[in-house]
PDB file of C-alpha atoms in Angstrom:
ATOM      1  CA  UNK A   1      47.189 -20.176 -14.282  1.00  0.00           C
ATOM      2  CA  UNK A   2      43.909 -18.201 -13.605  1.00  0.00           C
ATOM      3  CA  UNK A   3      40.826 -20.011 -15.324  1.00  0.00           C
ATOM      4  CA  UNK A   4      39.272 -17.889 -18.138  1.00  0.00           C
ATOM      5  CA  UNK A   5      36.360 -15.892 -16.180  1.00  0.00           C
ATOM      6  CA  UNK A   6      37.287 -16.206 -13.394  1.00  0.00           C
ATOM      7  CA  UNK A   7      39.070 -13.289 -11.811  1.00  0.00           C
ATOM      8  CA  UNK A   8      37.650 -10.967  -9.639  1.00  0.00           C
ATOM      9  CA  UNK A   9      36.343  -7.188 -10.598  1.00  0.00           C
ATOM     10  CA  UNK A  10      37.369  -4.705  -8.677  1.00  0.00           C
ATOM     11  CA  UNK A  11      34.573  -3.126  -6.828  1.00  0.00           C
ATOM     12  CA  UNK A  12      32.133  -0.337  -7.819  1.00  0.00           C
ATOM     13  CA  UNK A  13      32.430   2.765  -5.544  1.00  0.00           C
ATOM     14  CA  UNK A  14      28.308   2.118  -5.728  1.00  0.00           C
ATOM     15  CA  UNK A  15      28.679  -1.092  -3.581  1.00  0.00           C
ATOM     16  CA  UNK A  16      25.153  -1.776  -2.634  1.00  0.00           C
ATOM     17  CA  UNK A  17      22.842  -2.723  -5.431  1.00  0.00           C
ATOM     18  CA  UNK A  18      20.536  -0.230  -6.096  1.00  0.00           C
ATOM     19  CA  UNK A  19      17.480  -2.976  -5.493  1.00  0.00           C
ATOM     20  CA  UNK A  20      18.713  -3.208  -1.859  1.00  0.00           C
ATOM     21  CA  UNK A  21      18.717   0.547  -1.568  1.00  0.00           C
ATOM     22  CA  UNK A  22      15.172   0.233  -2.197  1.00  0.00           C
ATOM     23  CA  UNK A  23      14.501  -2.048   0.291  1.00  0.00           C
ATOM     24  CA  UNK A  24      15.932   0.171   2.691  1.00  0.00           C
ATOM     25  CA  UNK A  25      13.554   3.524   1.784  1.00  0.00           C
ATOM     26  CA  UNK A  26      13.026   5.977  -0.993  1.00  0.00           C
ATOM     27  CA  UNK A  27      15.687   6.276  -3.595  1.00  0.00           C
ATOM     28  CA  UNK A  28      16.062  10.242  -5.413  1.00  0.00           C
ATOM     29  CA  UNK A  29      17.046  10.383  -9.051  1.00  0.00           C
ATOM     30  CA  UNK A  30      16.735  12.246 -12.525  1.00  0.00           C
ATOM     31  CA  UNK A  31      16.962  11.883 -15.864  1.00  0.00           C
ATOM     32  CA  UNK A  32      20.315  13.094 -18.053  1.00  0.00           C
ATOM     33  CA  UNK A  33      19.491  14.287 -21.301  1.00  0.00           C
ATOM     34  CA  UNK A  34      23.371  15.841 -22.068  1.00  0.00           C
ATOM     35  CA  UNK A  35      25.186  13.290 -23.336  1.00  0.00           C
ATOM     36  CA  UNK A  36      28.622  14.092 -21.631  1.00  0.00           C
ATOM     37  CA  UNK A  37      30.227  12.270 -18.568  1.00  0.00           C
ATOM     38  CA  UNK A  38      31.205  15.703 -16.690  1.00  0.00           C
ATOM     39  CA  UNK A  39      27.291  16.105 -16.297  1.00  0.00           C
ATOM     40  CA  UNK A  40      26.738  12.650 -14.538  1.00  0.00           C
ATOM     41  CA  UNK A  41      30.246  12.870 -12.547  1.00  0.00           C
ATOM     42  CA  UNK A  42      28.532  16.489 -11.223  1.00  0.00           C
ATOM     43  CA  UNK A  43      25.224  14.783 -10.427  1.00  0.00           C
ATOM     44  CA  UNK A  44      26.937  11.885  -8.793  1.00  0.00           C
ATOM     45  CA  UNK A  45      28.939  14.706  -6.368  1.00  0.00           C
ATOM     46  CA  UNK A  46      25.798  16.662  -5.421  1.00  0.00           C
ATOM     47  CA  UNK A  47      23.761  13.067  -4.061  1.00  0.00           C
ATOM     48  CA  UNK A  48      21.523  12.181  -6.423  1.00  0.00           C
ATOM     49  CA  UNK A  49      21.539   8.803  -5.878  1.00  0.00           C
ATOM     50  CA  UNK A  50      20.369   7.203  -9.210  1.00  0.00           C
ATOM     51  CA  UNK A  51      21.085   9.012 -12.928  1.00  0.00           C
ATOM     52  CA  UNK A  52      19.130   7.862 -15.489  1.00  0.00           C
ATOM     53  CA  UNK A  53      20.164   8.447 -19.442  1.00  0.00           C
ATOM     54  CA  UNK A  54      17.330   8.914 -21.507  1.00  0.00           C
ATOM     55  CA  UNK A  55      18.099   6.584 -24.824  1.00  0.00           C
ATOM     56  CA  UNK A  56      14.894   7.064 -25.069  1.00  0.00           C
ATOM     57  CA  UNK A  57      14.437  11.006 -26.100  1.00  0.00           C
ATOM     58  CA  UNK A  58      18.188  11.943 -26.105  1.00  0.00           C
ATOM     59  CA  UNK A  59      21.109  11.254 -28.810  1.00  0.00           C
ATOM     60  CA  UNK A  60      22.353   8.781 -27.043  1.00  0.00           C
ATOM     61  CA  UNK A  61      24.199   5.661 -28.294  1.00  0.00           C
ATOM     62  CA  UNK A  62      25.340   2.554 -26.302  1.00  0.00           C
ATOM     63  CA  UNK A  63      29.393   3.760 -26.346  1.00  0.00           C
ATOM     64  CA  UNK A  64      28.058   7.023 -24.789  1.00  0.00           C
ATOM     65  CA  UNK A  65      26.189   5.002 -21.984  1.00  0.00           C
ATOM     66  CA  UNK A  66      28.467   3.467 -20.880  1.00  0.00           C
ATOM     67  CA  UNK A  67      30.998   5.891 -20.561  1.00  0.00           C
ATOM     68  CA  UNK A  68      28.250   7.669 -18.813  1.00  0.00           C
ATOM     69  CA  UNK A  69      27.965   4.146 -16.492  1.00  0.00           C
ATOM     70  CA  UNK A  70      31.573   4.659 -15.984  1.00  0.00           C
ATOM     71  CA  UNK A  71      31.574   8.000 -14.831  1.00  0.00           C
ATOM     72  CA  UNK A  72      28.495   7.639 -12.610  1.00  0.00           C
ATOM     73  CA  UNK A  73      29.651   4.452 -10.324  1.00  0.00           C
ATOM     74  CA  UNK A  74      33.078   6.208 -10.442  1.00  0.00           C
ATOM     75  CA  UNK A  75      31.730   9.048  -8.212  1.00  0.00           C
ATOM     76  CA  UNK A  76      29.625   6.881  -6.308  1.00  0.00           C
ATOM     77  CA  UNK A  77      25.530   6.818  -7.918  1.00  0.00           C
ATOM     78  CA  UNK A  78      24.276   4.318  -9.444  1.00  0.00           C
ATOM     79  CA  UNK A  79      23.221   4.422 -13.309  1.00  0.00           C
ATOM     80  CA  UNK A  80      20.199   3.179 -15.115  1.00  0.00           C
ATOM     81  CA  UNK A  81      19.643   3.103 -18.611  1.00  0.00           C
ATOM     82  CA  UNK A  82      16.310   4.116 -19.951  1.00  0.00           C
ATOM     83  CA  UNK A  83      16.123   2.226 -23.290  1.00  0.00           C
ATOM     84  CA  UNK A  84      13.437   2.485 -26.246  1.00  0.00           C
ATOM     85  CA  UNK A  85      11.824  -0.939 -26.509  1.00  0.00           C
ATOM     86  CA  UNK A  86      11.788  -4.182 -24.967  1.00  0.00           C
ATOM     87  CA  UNK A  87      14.467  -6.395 -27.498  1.00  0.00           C
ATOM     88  CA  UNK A  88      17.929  -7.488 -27.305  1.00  0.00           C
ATOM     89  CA  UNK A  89      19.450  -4.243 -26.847  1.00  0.00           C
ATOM     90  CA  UNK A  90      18.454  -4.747 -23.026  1.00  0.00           C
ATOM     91  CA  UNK A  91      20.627  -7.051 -22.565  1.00  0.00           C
ATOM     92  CA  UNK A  92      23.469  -4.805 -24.239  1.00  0.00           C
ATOM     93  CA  UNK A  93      22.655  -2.110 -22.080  1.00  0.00           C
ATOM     94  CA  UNK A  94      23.027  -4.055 -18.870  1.00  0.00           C
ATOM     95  CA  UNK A  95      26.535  -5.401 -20.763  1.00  0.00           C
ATOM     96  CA  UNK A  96      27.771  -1.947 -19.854  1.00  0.00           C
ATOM     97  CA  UNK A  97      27.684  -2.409 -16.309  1.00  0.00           C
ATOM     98  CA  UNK A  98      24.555  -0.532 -15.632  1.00  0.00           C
ATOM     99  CA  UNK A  99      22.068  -0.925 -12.331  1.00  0.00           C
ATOM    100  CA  UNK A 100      19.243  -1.550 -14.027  1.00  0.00           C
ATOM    101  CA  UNK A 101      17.006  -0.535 -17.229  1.00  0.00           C
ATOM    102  CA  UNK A 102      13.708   0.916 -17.419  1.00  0.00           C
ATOM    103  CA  UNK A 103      11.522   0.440 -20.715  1.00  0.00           C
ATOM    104  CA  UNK A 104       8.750   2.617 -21.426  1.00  0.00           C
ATOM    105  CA  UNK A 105       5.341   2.416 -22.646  1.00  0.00           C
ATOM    106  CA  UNK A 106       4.390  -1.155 -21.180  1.00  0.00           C
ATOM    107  CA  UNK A 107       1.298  -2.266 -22.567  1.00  0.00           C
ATOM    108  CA  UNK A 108       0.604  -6.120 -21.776  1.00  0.00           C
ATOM    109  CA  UNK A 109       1.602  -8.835 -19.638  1.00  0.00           C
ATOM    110  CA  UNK A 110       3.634 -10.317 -22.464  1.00  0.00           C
ATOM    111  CA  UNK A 111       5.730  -6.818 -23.329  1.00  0.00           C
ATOM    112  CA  UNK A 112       6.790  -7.432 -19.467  1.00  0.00           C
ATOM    113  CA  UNK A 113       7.452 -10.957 -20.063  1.00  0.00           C
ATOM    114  CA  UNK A 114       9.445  -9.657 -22.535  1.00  0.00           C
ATOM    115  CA  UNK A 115      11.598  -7.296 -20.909  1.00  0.00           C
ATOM    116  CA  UNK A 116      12.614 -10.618 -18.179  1.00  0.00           C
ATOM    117  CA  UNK A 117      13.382 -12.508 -20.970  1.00  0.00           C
ATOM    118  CA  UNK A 118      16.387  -9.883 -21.989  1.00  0.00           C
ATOM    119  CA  UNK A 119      17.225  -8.670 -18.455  1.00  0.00           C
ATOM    120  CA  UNK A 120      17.313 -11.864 -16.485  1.00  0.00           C
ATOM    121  CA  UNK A 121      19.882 -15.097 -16.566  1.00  0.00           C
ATOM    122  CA  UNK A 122      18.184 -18.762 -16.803  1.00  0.00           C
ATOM    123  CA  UNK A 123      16.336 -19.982 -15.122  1.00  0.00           C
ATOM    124  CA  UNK A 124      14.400 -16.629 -14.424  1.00  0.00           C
ATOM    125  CA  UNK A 125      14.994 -15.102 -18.137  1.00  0.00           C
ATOM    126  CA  UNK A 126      17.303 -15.839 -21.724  1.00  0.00           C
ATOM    127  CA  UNK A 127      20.029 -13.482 -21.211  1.00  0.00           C
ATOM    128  CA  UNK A 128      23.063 -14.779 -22.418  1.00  0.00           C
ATOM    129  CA  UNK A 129      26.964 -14.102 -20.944  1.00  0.00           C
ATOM    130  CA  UNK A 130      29.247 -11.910 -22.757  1.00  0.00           C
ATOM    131  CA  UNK A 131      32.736 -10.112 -22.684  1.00  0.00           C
ATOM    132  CA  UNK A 132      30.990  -6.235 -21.717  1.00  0.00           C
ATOM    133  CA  UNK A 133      32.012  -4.509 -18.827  1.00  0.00           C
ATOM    134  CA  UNK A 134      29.330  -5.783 -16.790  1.00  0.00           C
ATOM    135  CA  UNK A 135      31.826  -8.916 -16.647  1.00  0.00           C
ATOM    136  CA  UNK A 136      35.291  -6.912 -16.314  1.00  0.00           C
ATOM    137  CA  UNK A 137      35.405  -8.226 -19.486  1.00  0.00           C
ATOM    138  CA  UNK A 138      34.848 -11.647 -19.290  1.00  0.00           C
ATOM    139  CA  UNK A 139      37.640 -12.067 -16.052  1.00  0.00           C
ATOM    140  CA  UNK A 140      34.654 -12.523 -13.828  1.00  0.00           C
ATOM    141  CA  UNK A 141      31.710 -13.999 -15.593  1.00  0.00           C
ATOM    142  CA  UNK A 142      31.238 -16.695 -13.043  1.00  0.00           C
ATOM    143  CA  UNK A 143      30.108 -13.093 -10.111  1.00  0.00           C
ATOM    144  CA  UNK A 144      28.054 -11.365 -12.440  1.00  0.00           C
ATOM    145  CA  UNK A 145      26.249 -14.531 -13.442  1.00  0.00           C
ATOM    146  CA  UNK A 146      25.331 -15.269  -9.877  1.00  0.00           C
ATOM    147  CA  UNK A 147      24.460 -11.828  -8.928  1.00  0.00           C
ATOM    148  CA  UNK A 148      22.922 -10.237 -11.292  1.00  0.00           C
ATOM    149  CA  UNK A 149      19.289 -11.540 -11.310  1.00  0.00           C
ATOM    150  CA  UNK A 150      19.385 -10.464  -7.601  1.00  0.00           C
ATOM    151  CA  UNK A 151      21.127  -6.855  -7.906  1.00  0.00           C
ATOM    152  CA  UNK A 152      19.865  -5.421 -10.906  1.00  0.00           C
ATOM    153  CA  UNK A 153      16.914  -3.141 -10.896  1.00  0.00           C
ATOM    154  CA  UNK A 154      14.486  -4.197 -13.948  1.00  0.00           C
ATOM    155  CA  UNK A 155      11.529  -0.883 -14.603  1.00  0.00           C
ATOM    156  CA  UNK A 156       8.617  -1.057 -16.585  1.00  0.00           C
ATOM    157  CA  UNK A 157       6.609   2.143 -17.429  1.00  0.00           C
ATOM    158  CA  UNK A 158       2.953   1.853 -17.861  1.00  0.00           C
ATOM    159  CA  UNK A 159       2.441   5.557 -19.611  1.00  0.00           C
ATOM    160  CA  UNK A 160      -0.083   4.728 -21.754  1.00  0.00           C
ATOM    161  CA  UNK A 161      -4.260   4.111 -22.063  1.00  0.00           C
ATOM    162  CA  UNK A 162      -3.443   0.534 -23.176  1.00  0.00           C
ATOM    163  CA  UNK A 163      -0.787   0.432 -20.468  1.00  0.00           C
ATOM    164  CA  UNK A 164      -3.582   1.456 -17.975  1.00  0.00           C
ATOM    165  CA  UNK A 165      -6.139  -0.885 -19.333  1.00  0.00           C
ATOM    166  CA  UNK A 166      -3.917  -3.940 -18.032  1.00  0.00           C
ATOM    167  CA  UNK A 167      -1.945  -2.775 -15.740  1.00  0.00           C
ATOM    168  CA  UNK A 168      -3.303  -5.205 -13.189  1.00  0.00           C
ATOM    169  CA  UNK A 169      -1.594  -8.003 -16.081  1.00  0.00           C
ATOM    170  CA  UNK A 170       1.536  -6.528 -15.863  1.00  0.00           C
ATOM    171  CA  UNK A 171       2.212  -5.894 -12.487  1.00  0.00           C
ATOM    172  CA  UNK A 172       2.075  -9.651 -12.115  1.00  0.00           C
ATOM    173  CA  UNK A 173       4.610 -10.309 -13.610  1.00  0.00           C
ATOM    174  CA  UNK A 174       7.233 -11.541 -12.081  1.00  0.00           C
ATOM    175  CA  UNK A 175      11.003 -10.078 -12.993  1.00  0.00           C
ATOM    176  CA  UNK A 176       9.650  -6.679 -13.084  1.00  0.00           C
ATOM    177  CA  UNK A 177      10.552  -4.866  -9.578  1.00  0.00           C
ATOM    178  CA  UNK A 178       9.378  -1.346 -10.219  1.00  0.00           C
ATOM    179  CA  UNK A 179       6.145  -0.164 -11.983  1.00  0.00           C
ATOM    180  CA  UNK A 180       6.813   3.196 -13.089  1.00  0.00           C
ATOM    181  CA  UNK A 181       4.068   5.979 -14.032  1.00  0.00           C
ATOM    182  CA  UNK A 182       5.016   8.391 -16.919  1.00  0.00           C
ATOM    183  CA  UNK A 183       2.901  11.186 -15.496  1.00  0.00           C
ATOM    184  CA  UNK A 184       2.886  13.052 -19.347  1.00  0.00           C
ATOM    185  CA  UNK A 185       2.216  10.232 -21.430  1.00  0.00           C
ATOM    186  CA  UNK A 186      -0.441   9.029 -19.856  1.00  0.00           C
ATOM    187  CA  UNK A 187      -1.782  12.378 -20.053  1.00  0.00           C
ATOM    188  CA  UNK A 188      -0.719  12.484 -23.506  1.00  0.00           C
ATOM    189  CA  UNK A 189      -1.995   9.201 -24.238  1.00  0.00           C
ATOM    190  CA  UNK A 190      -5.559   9.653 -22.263  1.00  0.00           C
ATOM    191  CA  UNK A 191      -5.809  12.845 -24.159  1.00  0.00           C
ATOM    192  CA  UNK A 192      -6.782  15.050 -20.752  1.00  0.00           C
ATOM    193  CA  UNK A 193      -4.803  17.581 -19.340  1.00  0.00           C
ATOM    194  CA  UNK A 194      -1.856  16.694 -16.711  1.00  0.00           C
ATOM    195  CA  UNK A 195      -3.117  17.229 -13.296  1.00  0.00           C
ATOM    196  CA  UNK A 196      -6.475  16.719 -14.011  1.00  0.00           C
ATOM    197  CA  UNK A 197      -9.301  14.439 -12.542  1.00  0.00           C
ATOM    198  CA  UNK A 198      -9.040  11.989 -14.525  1.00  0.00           C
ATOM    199  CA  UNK A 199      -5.212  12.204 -15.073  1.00  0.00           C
ATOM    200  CA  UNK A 200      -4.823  11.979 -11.499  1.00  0.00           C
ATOM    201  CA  UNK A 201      -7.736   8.919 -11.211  1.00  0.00           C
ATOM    202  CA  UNK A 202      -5.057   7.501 -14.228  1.00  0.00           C
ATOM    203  CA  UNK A 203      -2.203   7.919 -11.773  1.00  0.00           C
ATOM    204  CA  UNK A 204      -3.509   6.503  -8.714  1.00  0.00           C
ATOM    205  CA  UNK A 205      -5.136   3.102 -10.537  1.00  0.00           C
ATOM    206  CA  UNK A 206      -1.074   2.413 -11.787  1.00  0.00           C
ATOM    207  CA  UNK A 207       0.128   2.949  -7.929  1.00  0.00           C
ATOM    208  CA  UNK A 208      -2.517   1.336  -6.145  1.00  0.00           C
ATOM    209  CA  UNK A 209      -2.005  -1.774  -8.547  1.00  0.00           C
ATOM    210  CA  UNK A 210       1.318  -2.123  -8.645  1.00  0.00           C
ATOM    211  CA  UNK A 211       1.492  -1.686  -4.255  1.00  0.00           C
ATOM    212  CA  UNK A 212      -1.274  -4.229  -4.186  1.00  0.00           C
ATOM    213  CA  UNK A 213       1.191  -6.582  -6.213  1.00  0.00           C
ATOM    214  CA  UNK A 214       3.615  -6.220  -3.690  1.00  0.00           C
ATOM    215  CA  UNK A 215       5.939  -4.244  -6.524  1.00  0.00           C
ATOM    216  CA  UNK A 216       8.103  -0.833  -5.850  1.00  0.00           C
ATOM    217  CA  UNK A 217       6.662   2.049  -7.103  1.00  0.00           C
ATOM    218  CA  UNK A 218       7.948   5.190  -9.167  1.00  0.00           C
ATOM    219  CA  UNK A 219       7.393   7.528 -11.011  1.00  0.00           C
ATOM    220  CA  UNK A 220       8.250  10.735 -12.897  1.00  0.00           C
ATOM    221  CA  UNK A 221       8.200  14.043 -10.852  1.00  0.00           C
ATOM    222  CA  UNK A 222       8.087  17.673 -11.700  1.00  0.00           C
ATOM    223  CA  UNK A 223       9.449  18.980  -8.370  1.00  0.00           C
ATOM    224  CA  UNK A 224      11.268  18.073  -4.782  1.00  0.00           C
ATOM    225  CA  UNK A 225       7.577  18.907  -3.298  1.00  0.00           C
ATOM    226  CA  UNK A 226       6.429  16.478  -5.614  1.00  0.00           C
ATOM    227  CA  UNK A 227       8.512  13.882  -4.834  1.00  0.00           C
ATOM    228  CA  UNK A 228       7.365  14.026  -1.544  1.00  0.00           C
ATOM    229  CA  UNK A 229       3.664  13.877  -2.179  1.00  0.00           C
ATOM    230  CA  UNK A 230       4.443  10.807  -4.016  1.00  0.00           C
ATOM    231  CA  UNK A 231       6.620   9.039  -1.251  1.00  0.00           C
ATOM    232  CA  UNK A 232       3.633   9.875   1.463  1.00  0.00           C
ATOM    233  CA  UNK A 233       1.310   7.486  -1.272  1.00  0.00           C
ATOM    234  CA  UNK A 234       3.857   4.454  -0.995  1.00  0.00           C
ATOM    235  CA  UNK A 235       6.238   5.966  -3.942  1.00  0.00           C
ATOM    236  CA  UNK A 236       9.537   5.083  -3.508  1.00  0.00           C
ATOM    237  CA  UNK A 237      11.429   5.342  -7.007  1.00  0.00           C
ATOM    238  CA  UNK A 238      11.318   9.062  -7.425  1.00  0.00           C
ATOM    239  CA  UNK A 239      13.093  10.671 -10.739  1.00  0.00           C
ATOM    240  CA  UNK A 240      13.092  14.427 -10.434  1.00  0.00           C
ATOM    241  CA  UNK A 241      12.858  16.363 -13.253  1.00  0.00           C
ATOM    242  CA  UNK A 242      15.916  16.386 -15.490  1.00  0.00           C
ATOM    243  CA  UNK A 243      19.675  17.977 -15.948  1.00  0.00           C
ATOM    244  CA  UNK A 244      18.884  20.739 -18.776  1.00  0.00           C
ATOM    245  CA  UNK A 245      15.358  20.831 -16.748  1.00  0.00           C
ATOM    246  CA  UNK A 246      17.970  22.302 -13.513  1.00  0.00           C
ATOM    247  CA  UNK A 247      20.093  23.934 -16.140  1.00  0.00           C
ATOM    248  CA  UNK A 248      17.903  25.461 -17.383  1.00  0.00           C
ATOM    249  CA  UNK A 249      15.885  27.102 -14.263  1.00  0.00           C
ATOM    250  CA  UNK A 250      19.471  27.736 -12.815  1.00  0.00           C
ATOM    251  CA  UNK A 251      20.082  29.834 -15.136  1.00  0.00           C
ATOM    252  CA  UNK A 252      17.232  31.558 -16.232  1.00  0.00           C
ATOM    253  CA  UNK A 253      16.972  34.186 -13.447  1.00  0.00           C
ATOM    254  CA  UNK A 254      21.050  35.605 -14.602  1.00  0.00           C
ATOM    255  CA  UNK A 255      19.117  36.178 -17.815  1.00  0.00           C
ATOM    256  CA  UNK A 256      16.094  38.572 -18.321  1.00  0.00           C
ATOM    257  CA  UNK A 257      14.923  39.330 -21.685  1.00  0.00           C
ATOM    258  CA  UNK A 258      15.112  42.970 -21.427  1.00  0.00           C
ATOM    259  CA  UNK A 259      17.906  44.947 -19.162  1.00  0.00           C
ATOM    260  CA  UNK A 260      17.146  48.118 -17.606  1.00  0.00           C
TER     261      UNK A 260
END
């Protein structure tokens, strides 16, 4: 008889982890807002390489992420889960089989302490072991458990003035592998205008802190072009825009507001 936990998953079509991706060069993704499975199965076919649902801004819950997870690894991207706050529902999210999690609005060494705590197995963090999907449902526990603290991608946003004020705390932290800039809530949060001097000054103190830490970099980006401004500063975490943004300017040209 087969000992509880220990039968083997069958493979992700997304066989390398998404952390050795990274090691290997810049990694292109965006952000789903649309909450349906057909939208990251489409993403998945076109190449974008990570898909990120926003539990963050979108109504999303944790059944609809990870039948999102499902659908994204099934056409061969990898999914992470952008969640609201540093607790237990971390862990839950990374239950579903997901790459990785990124948590915004990092403000302190301690708010990244606590986001290892729910993302990482002991020794490194507390996570506990569990029946999700993450553990083809408890067959394999005895994989995930040795693989995950190496595979799965762990983000922390700094998007905010406090945020910026210790950002050379946080990027010491170790656990965290990307430091991710918010490019508009930093603005939002510094109270300047996006693009500005002293946006941009904002931008450049996160990067240049987290590169001298020895941590991956992303961020946030408006464009393709800007995605490759950022890559030629060390950026290699690049979400592009996100799916209602390319709905939306896909389809705006078909529809003028006046025919003649």
């Amino acid at each position: 008889m087969t000992a509880y936990g220990s039968q083997p998953a069958a493979p992700s079509m997304a066989t390398a982890s998404l952390r050795a991706l990274l090691q290997a060069g810049p990694v292109l993704g965006t952000f789903q807002v649309i909450g349906h499975p057909s939208v990251t199965e489409v993403l998945a076919r076109v190449g974008v390489q990570v898909i990120v649902p926003d539990a963050e801004h979108a109504a999303l819950d944790l059944a609809d992420l990870e039948h999102l997870v499902r659908a994204g690894q099934a056409a061969g991207a990898h999914v992470v889960l952008r969640l609201p706050r540093a607790d237990v529902g971390l862990s839950r999210a990374l239950d579903t089989g997901a790459s990785g999690v990124i948590v915004p609005r990092v403000e302190s060494a301690a708010d990244a302490a606590q986001i290892v705590r729910y993302t990482r197995f002991p020794p490194v963090g507390e996570r506990g072991l569990g029946a999700g999907r993450a553990t083809a449902y408890a067959l394999d526990l005895a994989t995930h458990r040795s693989t995950a603290n190496d595979a799965l991608l762990v983000v922390a946003m700094v998007e905010t003035r406090a945020g910026l004020q210790a950002v050379d705390e946080i990027v010491a932290v170790d656990g965290i592998d990307v430091i991710m800039v918010g490019p508009a809530d930093l603005a939002s949060s510094l109270g300047v205008d996006a693009g500005g001097p002293e946006h941009s000054a904002a931008v450049e103190r996160v990067m240049s802190a987290a590169l001298a830490a020895g941590r991956t970099v992303g961020i946030h980006c408006a464009s393709v072009d800007d995605a490759r401004r950022y890559h030629e500063l060390g950026v290699d975490f690049l979400l592009i825009a996100t799916d209602v943004a390319f709905l939306a300017s896909a389809a705006s040209p078909h529809f003028p507001t006046q025919l003649r």
